[in-house]
Amino acid sequence: QQRLPQPPYSKLRPTLPANESFAACILLMDDNHRLTEWLAYHFHVLPLDYLVVAVDPSSRTSPRPILDQWRHHGMTIVEWNNTDIFRGKLWEHDNII
């Protein structure tokens, strides 16, 4: 497993007042190849501090290893799965019924 580079992130992030930051919600389905760049961009440019990640129930890969690396840099990340989003058996064969 490849680790993120360890640059001095605090020197690269915009300076905002202590009570200001950004939050986002993203739905992922097997997009791990794009996730690292997306997180890096939004972490540094906004700066993104809080992220809710909804993982599509049909996803074959987990974004958790990538998300864990960003948690170590101080980002708060909440992962939602099928049971957090849908109640009962609503998702079947890639379609909402």
XYZ file of C-alpha atoms in Angstrom:
97
model
C 0.000 0.000 0.000
C 1.387 3.339 -1.071
C 1.463 6.128 1.527
C 0.816 9.799 0.862
C 3.835 12.072 0.760
C 4.425 13.897 4.030
C 4.900 17.571 3.078
C 4.337 20.285 5.664
C 0.593 20.515 5.022
C 0.005 23.402 7.413
C 2.327 25.642 5.363
C 0.421 24.939 2.136
C -3.141 25.503 3.362
C -4.953 28.833 3.173
C -5.179 30.762 6.413
C -8.742 31.179 7.662
C -10.050 32.431 10.984
C -10.078 29.652 13.580
C -13.860 29.217 13.404
C -14.018 28.909 9.590
C -13.460 25.805 7.479
C -15.242 23.812 4.797
C -17.219 20.577 4.774
C -18.297 18.354 1.881
C -20.254 15.220 1.112
C -19.211 12.869 -1.676
C -20.706 9.665 -3.090
C -18.085 7.146 -4.227
C -18.231 3.993 -6.293
C -14.850 2.503 -7.132
C -13.280 5.962 -7.593
C -10.213 5.382 -5.427
C -7.945 6.281 -8.351
C -9.392 9.830 -8.266
C -9.938 10.171 -4.537
C -6.384 10.995 -3.446
C -6.110 13.919 -5.857
C -9.626 15.151 -5.019
C -8.860 15.119 -1.294
C -5.487 16.810 -1.722
C -6.935 19.597 -3.856
C -9.875 20.346 -1.552
C -7.792 19.976 1.619
C -5.295 22.572 0.409
C -7.448 24.972 -1.604
C -10.595 25.356 0.517
C -9.322 24.111 3.165
C -11.585 21.077 3.580
C -11.678 19.877 7.189
C -14.849 17.750 7.422
C -15.961 15.155 4.885
C -18.904 12.759 4.727
C -18.220 9.871 2.346
C -21.163 7.778 1.156
C -19.925 4.532 -0.379
C -22.212 3.166 -3.078
C -23.531 -0.267 -2.073
C -22.432 -1.684 -5.444
C -18.839 -0.545 -4.969
C -16.236 -3.312 -5.206
C -13.468 -1.329 -3.499
C -13.270 0.473 -0.188
C -11.916 4.023 0.093
C -11.008 3.444 3.768
C -7.205 3.069 3.317
C -7.048 6.402 1.489
C -9.391 8.090 3.954
C -7.356 6.829 6.906
C -4.266 8.563 5.525
C -6.124 11.895 5.447
C -7.497 11.357 8.939
C -3.885 11.305 10.124
C -3.503 14.811 8.674
C -6.332 16.126 10.836
C -9.316 15.838 8.500
C -12.539 14.594 10.104
C -14.040 11.948 7.830
C -17.335 10.141 8.400
C -18.090 7.093 6.270
C -21.668 6.164 5.441
C -22.540 2.733 4.117
C -25.710 1.153 2.781
C -27.329 0.766 6.199
C -26.646 4.418 7.061
C -28.307 5.679 3.879
C -31.095 3.230 3.125
C -33.556 1.620 5.488
C -34.658 -1.902 4.657
C -33.816 -3.682 1.426
C -34.030 -0.844 -1.066
C -30.910 -1.453 -3.097
C -30.735 -4.513 -5.273
C -28.970 -5.232 -8.564
C -27.619 -1.672 -8.798
C -31.126 -0.162 -8.851
C -33.338 1.435 -6.274
C -36.585 -0.495 -6.128
